[in-house]
Amino acid sequence: PPPPILRTTSTSPECANINQGELMCCRGTLAGDVQPVVFLAALYGYYLNPNDVNGINCDSNLATCPGVKVCCQVTGLKPLLALWCQ
């Protein structure tokens, strides 16, 4: 899991029993070992586990979500990335 200082403080009720993350609408998900994700995350000082699921092009527009809804623990890089998702 991410260090506590990086975790979202906007825990969604839907995510409380999953990973204490924020519910996001992401247009796609990528593994933590996909090179563009590794590169972008490292630029911001995030280092991911290859097994992590990460959202790309994410926002909080859940009512009309055209992608997949995931619970993400790090949302500070939205809309580009949301990290440590389930």
Short mmCIF file of N, CA, C and O in Angstrom, two decimals:
data_model
loop_
_atom_site.label_atom_id
_atom_site.label_comp_id
_atom_site.label_asym_id
_atom_site.label_seq_id
_atom_site.Cartn_x
_atom_site.Cartn_y
_atom_site.Cartn_z
N PRO A 1 0.83 -1.21 0.00
CA PRO A 1 0.00 0.00 0.00
C PRO A 1 0.86 1.26 0.00
O PRO A 1 2.03 1.21 0.37
N PRO A 2 0.29 2.37 -0.42
CA PRO A 2 1.04 3.61 -0.44
C PRO A 2 1.31 4.12 0.97
O PRO A 2 0.59 3.78 1.90
N PRO A 3 2.34 4.94 1.13
CA PRO A 3 2.60 5.55 2.44
C PRO A 3 1.39 6.40 2.86
O PRO A 3 0.71 6.98 2.02
N PRO A 4 1.11 6.47 4.15
CA PRO A 4 -0.06 7.23 4.63
C PRO A 4 -0.13 8.66 4.13
O PRO A 4 -1.22 9.16 3.86
N ILE A 5 0.99 9.32 3.97
CA ILE A 5 0.97 10.72 3.54
C ILE A 5 0.44 10.89 2.12
O ILE A 5 -0.04 11.95 1.74
N LEU A 6 0.51 9.83 1.30
CA LEU A 6 0.05 9.90 -0.09
C LEU A 6 -1.40 9.50 -0.27
O LEU A 6 -2.01 9.77 -1.28
N ARG A 7 -1.98 8.85 0.73
CA ARG A 7 -3.33 8.32 0.61
C ARG A 7 -4.39 9.42 0.58
O ARG A 7 -4.25 10.45 1.22
N THR A 8 -5.44 9.16 -0.15
CA THR A 8 -6.55 10.10 -0.22
C THR A 8 -7.19 10.27 1.16
O THR A 8 -7.23 9.34 1.95
N THR A 9 -7.68 11.45 1.41
CA THR A 9 -8.41 11.70 2.65
C THR A 9 -9.92 11.71 2.37
O THR A 9 -10.71 11.97 3.25
N SER A 10 -10.29 11.45 1.11
CA SER A 10 -11.69 11.45 0.69
C SER A 10 -12.19 10.01 0.52
O SER A 10 -12.55 9.59 -0.57
N THR A 11 -12.19 9.26 1.59
CA THR A 11 -12.64 7.87 1.51
C THR A 11 -14.11 7.81 1.15
O THR A 11 -14.93 8.49 1.75
N SER A 12 -14.43 7.02 0.15
CA SER A 12 -15.82 6.84 -0.28
C SER A 12 -16.44 5.71 0.52
O SER A 12 -15.79 4.70 0.79
N PRO A 13 -17.73 5.85 0.87
CA PRO A 13 -18.40 4.77 1.61
C PRO A 13 -18.33 3.43 0.87
O PRO A 13 -18.19 2.38 1.50
N GLU A 14 -18.39 3.47 -0.46
CA GLU A 14 -18.33 2.24 -1.26
C GLU A 14 -16.98 1.54 -1.14
O GLU A 14 -16.86 0.36 -1.43
N CYS A 15 -15.95 2.28 -0.75
CA CYS A 15 -14.60 1.74 -0.70
C CYS A 15 -14.13 1.43 0.73
O CYS A 15 -13.02 0.93 0.91
N ALA A 16 -14.95 1.75 1.70
CA ALA A 16 -14.55 1.60 3.10
C ALA A 16 -14.09 0.19 3.44
O ALA A 16 -13.09 0.01 4.14
N ASN A 17 -14.77 -0.81 2.93
CA ASN A 17 -14.41 -2.20 3.23
C ASN A 17 -13.50 -2.83 2.18
O ASN A 17 -13.19 -4.01 2.28
N ILE A 18 -13.12 -2.05 1.17
CA ILE A 18 -12.27 -2.58 0.11
C ILE A 18 -10.81 -2.21 0.35
O ILE A 18 -9.96 -3.06 0.54
N ASN A 19 -10.52 -0.89 0.31
CA ASN A 19 -9.14 -0.45 0.52
C ASN A 19 -9.05 0.96 1.11
O ASN A 19 -8.00 1.58 1.05
N GLN A 20 -10.16 1.47 1.64
CA GLN A 20 -10.19 2.81 2.24
C GLN A 20 -9.86 3.90 1.23
O GLN A 20 -9.38 4.96 1.58
N GLY A 21 -10.12 3.64 -0.06
CA GLY A 21 -9.81 4.59 -1.11
C GLY A 21 -10.99 5.45 -1.50
O GLY A 21 -12.03 5.46 -0.84
N GLU A 22 -10.81 6.17 -2.59
CA GLU A 22 -11.85 7.04 -3.14
C GLU A 22 -12.40 6.39 -4.41
O GLU A 22 -11.63 5.94 -5.26
N LEU A 23 -13.73 6.35 -4.54
CA LEU A 23 -14.33 5.77 -5.73
C LEU A 23 -14.13 6.69 -6.91
O LEU A 23 -14.46 7.88 -6.85
N MET A 24 -13.55 6.17 -7.97
CA MET A 24 -13.21 6.95 -9.16
C MET A 24 -13.79 6.27 -10.39
O MET A 24 -13.97 5.06 -10.42
N CYS A 25 -14.04 7.07 -11.42
CA CYS A 25 -14.42 6.56 -12.74
C CYS A 25 -13.19 6.68 -13.63
O CYS A 25 -12.73 7.79 -13.91
N CYS A 26 -12.64 5.56 -14.04
CA CYS A 26 -11.43 5.56 -14.87
C CYS A 26 -11.76 4.98 -16.25
O CYS A 26 -12.51 4.03 -16.37
N ARG A 27 -11.19 5.60 -17.26
CA ARG A 27 -11.41 5.14 -18.64
C ARG A 27 -10.68 3.85 -18.93
O ARG A 27 -10.99 3.16 -19.89
N GLY A 28 -9.71 3.53 -18.10
CA GLY A 28 -8.97 2.29 -18.26
C GLY A 28 -8.17 1.98 -17.02
O GLY A 28 -8.00 2.85 -16.15
N THR A 29 -7.70 0.75 -16.90
CA THR A 29 -6.82 0.36 -15.80
C THR A 29 -5.58 -0.31 -16.38
O THR A 29 -5.64 -0.96 -17.42
N LEU A 30 -4.48 -0.09 -15.68
CA LEU A 30 -3.20 -0.65 -16.11
C LEU A 30 -2.46 -1.22 -14.92
O LEU A 30 -2.57 -0.70 -13.80
N ALA A 31 -1.70 -2.26 -15.14
CA ALA A 31 -0.89 -2.86 -14.08
C ALA A 31 0.27 -1.93 -13.72
O ALA A 31 0.68 -1.08 -14.51
N GLY A 32 0.81 -2.11 -12.53
CA GLY A 32 1.89 -1.27 -12.04
C GLY A 32 3.21 -1.45 -12.76
O GLY A 32 4.14 -0.68 -12.55
N ASP A 33 3.32 -2.47 -13.62
CA ASP A 33 4.57 -2.67 -14.34
C ASP A 33 4.51 -2.21 -15.80
O ASP A 33 5.45 -2.41 -16.55
N VAL A 34 3.41 -1.58 -16.21
CA VAL A 34 3.30 -1.04 -17.56
C VAL A 34 4.18 0.21 -17.64
O VAL A 34 4.03 1.12 -16.82
N GLN A 35 5.07 0.26 -18.60
CA GLN A 35 6.11 1.30 -18.64
C GLN A 35 5.59 2.75 -18.58
O GLN A 35 6.16 3.55 -17.86
N PRO A 36 4.55 3.12 -19.31
CA PRO A 36 4.08 4.51 -19.18
C PRO A 36 3.63 4.85 -17.75
O PRO A 36 3.87 5.94 -17.27
N VAL A 37 3.01 3.90 -17.08
CA VAL A 37 2.57 4.12 -15.70
C VAL A 37 3.79 4.22 -14.78
O VAL A 37 3.87 5.10 -13.92
N VAL A 38 4.75 3.33 -14.95
CA VAL A 38 5.97 3.35 -14.14
C VAL A 38 6.67 4.70 -14.31
O VAL A 38 7.08 5.34 -13.34
N PHE A 39 6.80 5.16 -15.55
CA PHE A 39 7.48 6.42 -15.85
C PHE A 39 6.76 7.61 -15.22
O PHE A 39 7.37 8.42 -14.53
N LEU A 40 5.45 7.70 -15.45
CA LEU A 40 4.69 8.84 -14.92
C LEU A 40 4.66 8.83 -13.40
O LEU A 40 4.80 9.88 -12.76
N ALA A 41 4.48 7.67 -12.81
CA ALA A 41 4.45 7.58 -11.35
C ALA A 41 5.81 7.98 -10.76
O ALA A 41 5.88 8.71 -9.77
N ALA A 42 6.88 7.52 -11.37
CA ALA A 42 8.22 7.84 -10.87
C ALA A 42 8.52 9.34 -10.98
O ALA A 42 9.21 9.89 -10.12
N LEU A 43 7.99 10.00 -12.00
CA LEU A 43 8.17 11.45 -12.12
C LEU A 43 7.66 12.19 -10.89
O LEU A 43 8.20 13.21 -10.50
N TYR A 44 6.61 11.66 -10.31
CA TYR A 44 6.00 12.28 -9.13
C TYR A 44 6.47 11.64 -7.83
O TYR A 44 5.95 11.96 -6.76
N GLY A 45 7.43 10.72 -7.91
CA GLY A 45 7.97 10.10 -6.71
C GLY A 45 7.18 8.91 -6.18
O GLY A 45 7.34 8.51 -5.04
N TYR A 46 6.31 8.33 -7.00
CA TYR A 46 5.55 7.16 -6.62
C TYR A 46 6.24 5.93 -7.19
O TYR A 46 6.58 5.90 -8.36
N TYR A 47 6.40 4.92 -6.36
CA TYR A 47 7.01 3.68 -6.82
C TYR A 47 6.02 2.56 -6.59
O TYR A 47 5.58 2.34 -5.46
N LEU A 48 5.64 1.89 -7.67
CA LEU A 48 4.55 0.94 -7.63
C LEU A 48 5.01 -0.50 -7.62
O LEU A 48 6.06 -0.84 -8.14
N ASN A 49 4.17 -1.35 -7.07
CA ASN A 49 4.34 -2.78 -7.13
C ASN A 49 3.85 -3.23 -8.52
O ASN A 49 2.83 -2.73 -8.98
N PRO A 50 4.52 -4.15 -9.19
CA PRO A 50 4.06 -4.60 -10.51
C PRO A 50 2.64 -5.17 -10.50
O PRO A 50 1.97 -5.19 -11.51
N ASN A 51 2.17 -5.63 -9.34
CA ASN A 51 0.83 -6.20 -9.25
C ASN A 51 -0.24 -5.16 -8.97
O ASN A 51 -1.42 -5.50 -8.91
N ASP A 52 0.12 -3.90 -8.76
CA ASP A 52 -0.86 -2.86 -8.48
C ASP A 52 -1.75 -2.61 -9.69
O ASP A 52 -1.29 -2.71 -10.84
N VAL A 53 -3.00 -2.28 -9.44
CA VAL A 53 -3.91 -1.84 -10.49
C VAL A 53 -3.98 -0.32 -10.38
O VAL A 53 -4.11 0.23 -9.29
N ASN A 54 -3.86 0.36 -11.51
CA ASN A 54 -3.86 1.80 -11.53
C ASN A 54 -4.84 2.29 -12.59
O ASN A 54 -4.97 1.69 -13.65
N GLY A 55 -5.53 3.38 -12.28
CA GLY A 55 -6.49 3.94 -13.22
C GLY A 55 -5.86 5.01 -14.08
O GLY A 55 -4.97 5.73 -13.64
N ILE A 56 -6.33 5.11 -15.30
CA ILE A 56 -5.85 6.15 -16.21
C ILE A 56 -7.06 6.96 -16.69
O ILE A 56 -8.13 6.42 -16.91
N ASN A 57 -6.85 8.28 -16.79
CA ASN A 57 -7.91 9.22 -17.18
C ASN A 57 -9.11 9.06 -16.24
O ASN A 57 -10.18 8.66 -16.66
N CYS A 58 -8.90 9.41 -14.98
CA CYS A 58 -9.90 9.19 -13.93
C CYS A 58 -10.52 10.50 -13.45
O CYS A 58 -9.86 11.54 -13.44
N ASP A 59 -11.77 10.42 -13.04
CA ASP A 59 -12.45 11.56 -12.43
C ASP A 59 -13.50 11.06 -11.45
O ASP A 59 -13.65 9.86 -11.25
N SER A 60 -14.22 11.99 -10.86
CA SER A 60 -15.24 11.65 -9.87
C SER A 60 -16.65 11.67 -10.44
O SER A 60 -17.63 11.64 -9.70
N ASN A 61 -16.77 11.71 -11.76
CA ASN A 61 -18.08 11.75 -12.42
C ASN A 61 -18.66 10.34 -12.48
O ASN A 61 -18.63 9.67 -13.52
N LEU A 62 -19.22 9.90 -11.37
CA LEU A 62 -19.68 8.52 -11.25
C LEU A 62 -21.04 8.28 -11.88
O LEU A 62 -21.33 7.18 -12.34
N ALA A 63 -21.88 9.30 -11.93
CA ALA A 63 -23.25 9.13 -12.43
C ALA A 63 -23.28 8.71 -13.89
O ALA A 63 -24.13 7.93 -14.30
N THR A 64 -22.37 9.24 -14.69
CA THR A 64 -22.34 8.93 -16.12
C THR A 64 -21.01 8.29 -16.51
O THR A 64 -20.48 8.57 -17.58
N CYS A 65 -20.49 7.44 -15.67
CA CYS A 65 -19.16 6.84 -15.88
C CYS A 65 -19.12 5.99 -17.15
O CYS A 65 -19.80 4.97 -17.23
N PRO A 66 -18.30 6.38 -18.14
CA PRO A 66 -18.16 5.59 -19.36
C PRO A 66 -17.08 4.52 -19.26
O PRO A 66 -16.80 3.82 -20.22
N GLY A 67 -16.45 4.43 -18.09
CA GLY A 67 -15.35 3.48 -17.93
C GLY A 67 -15.64 2.48 -16.83
O GLY A 67 -16.74 1.95 -16.72
N VAL A 68 -14.66 2.26 -15.99
CA VAL A 68 -14.77 1.31 -14.89
C VAL A 68 -14.65 2.07 -13.57
O VAL A 68 -13.86 3.00 -13.45
N LYS A 69 -15.47 1.67 -12.59
CA LYS A 69 -15.41 2.30 -11.28
C LYS A 69 -14.46 1.49 -10.41
O LYS A 69 -14.60 0.27 -10.29
N VAL A 70 -13.47 2.19 -9.83
CA VAL A 70 -12.48 1.54 -8.98
C VAL A 70 -12.25 2.37 -7.73
O VAL A 70 -12.46 3.58 -7.73
N CYS A 71 -11.81 1.71 -6.67
CA CYS A 71 -11.46 2.37 -5.42
C CYS A 71 -9.95 2.58 -5.43
O CYS A 71 -9.19 1.61 -5.45
N CYS A 72 -9.53 3.85 -5.40
CA CYS A 72 -8.10 4.17 -5.51
C CYS A 72 -7.61 4.85 -4.25
O CYS A 72 -8.26 5.76 -3.73
N GLN A 73 -6.44 4.46 -3.79
CA GLN A 73 -5.88 5.01 -2.58
C GLN A 73 -5.11 6.31 -2.81
O GLN A 73 -5.00 7.11 -1.89
N VAL A 74 -4.58 6.53 -4.00
CA VAL A 74 -3.87 7.77 -4.32
C VAL A 74 -4.58 8.43 -5.50
O VAL A 74 -4.61 7.87 -6.60
N THR A 75 -5.18 9.60 -5.27
CA THR A 75 -5.94 10.29 -6.31
C THR A 75 -5.39 11.67 -6.61
O THR A 75 -5.98 12.43 -7.35
N GLY A 76 -4.24 12.00 -6.06
CA GLY A 76 -3.65 13.33 -6.24
C GLY A 76 -3.16 13.62 -7.64
O GLY A 76 -2.84 14.76 -7.96
N LEU A 77 -3.11 12.63 -8.51
CA LEU A 77 -2.63 12.83 -9.88
C LEU A 77 -3.77 12.84 -10.89
O LEU A 77 -3.55 12.81 -12.09
N LYS A 78 -5.02 12.87 -10.39
CA LYS A 78 -6.15 12.88 -11.32
C LYS A 78 -6.18 14.21 -12.05
O LYS A 78 -5.74 15.20 -11.50
N PRO A 79 -6.61 14.25 -13.29
CA PRO A 79 -7.28 13.20 -14.03
C PRO A 79 -6.34 12.24 -14.76
O PRO A 79 -6.82 11.29 -15.37
N LEU A 80 -5.04 12.46 -14.70
CA LEU A 80 -4.11 11.60 -15.44
C LEU A 80 -4.09 10.18 -14.89
O LEU A 80 -4.33 9.21 -15.61
N LEU A 81 -3.78 10.04 -13.61
CA LEU A 81 -3.63 8.72 -13.00
C LEU A 81 -4.30 8.68 -11.63
O LEU A 81 -4.36 9.70 -10.94
N ALA A 82 -4.75 7.52 -11.25
CA ALA A 82 -5.14 7.19 -9.88
C ALA A 82 -4.42 5.88 -9.56
O ALA A 82 -4.44 4.95 -10.36
N LEU A 83 -3.75 5.84 -8.43
CA LEU A 83 -2.87 4.71 -8.13
C LEU A 83 -3.39 3.85 -6.99
O LEU A 83 -4.17 4.30 -6.17
N TRP A 84 -2.88 2.61 -6.95
CA TRP A 84 -3.22 1.63 -5.93
C TRP A 84 -4.73 1.46 -5.86
O TRP A 84 -5.37 1.74 -4.85
N CYS A 85 -5.30 0.98 -6.95
CA CYS A 85 -6.76 0.81 -7.05
C CYS A 85 -7.16 -0.66 -6.94
O CYS A 85 -6.35 -1.55 -7.17
N GLN A 86 -8.41 -0.85 -6.61
CA GLN A 86 -9.01 -2.18 -6.60
C GLN A 86 -10.40 -2.07 -7.13
O GLN A 86 -11.05 -1.06 -6.98
#
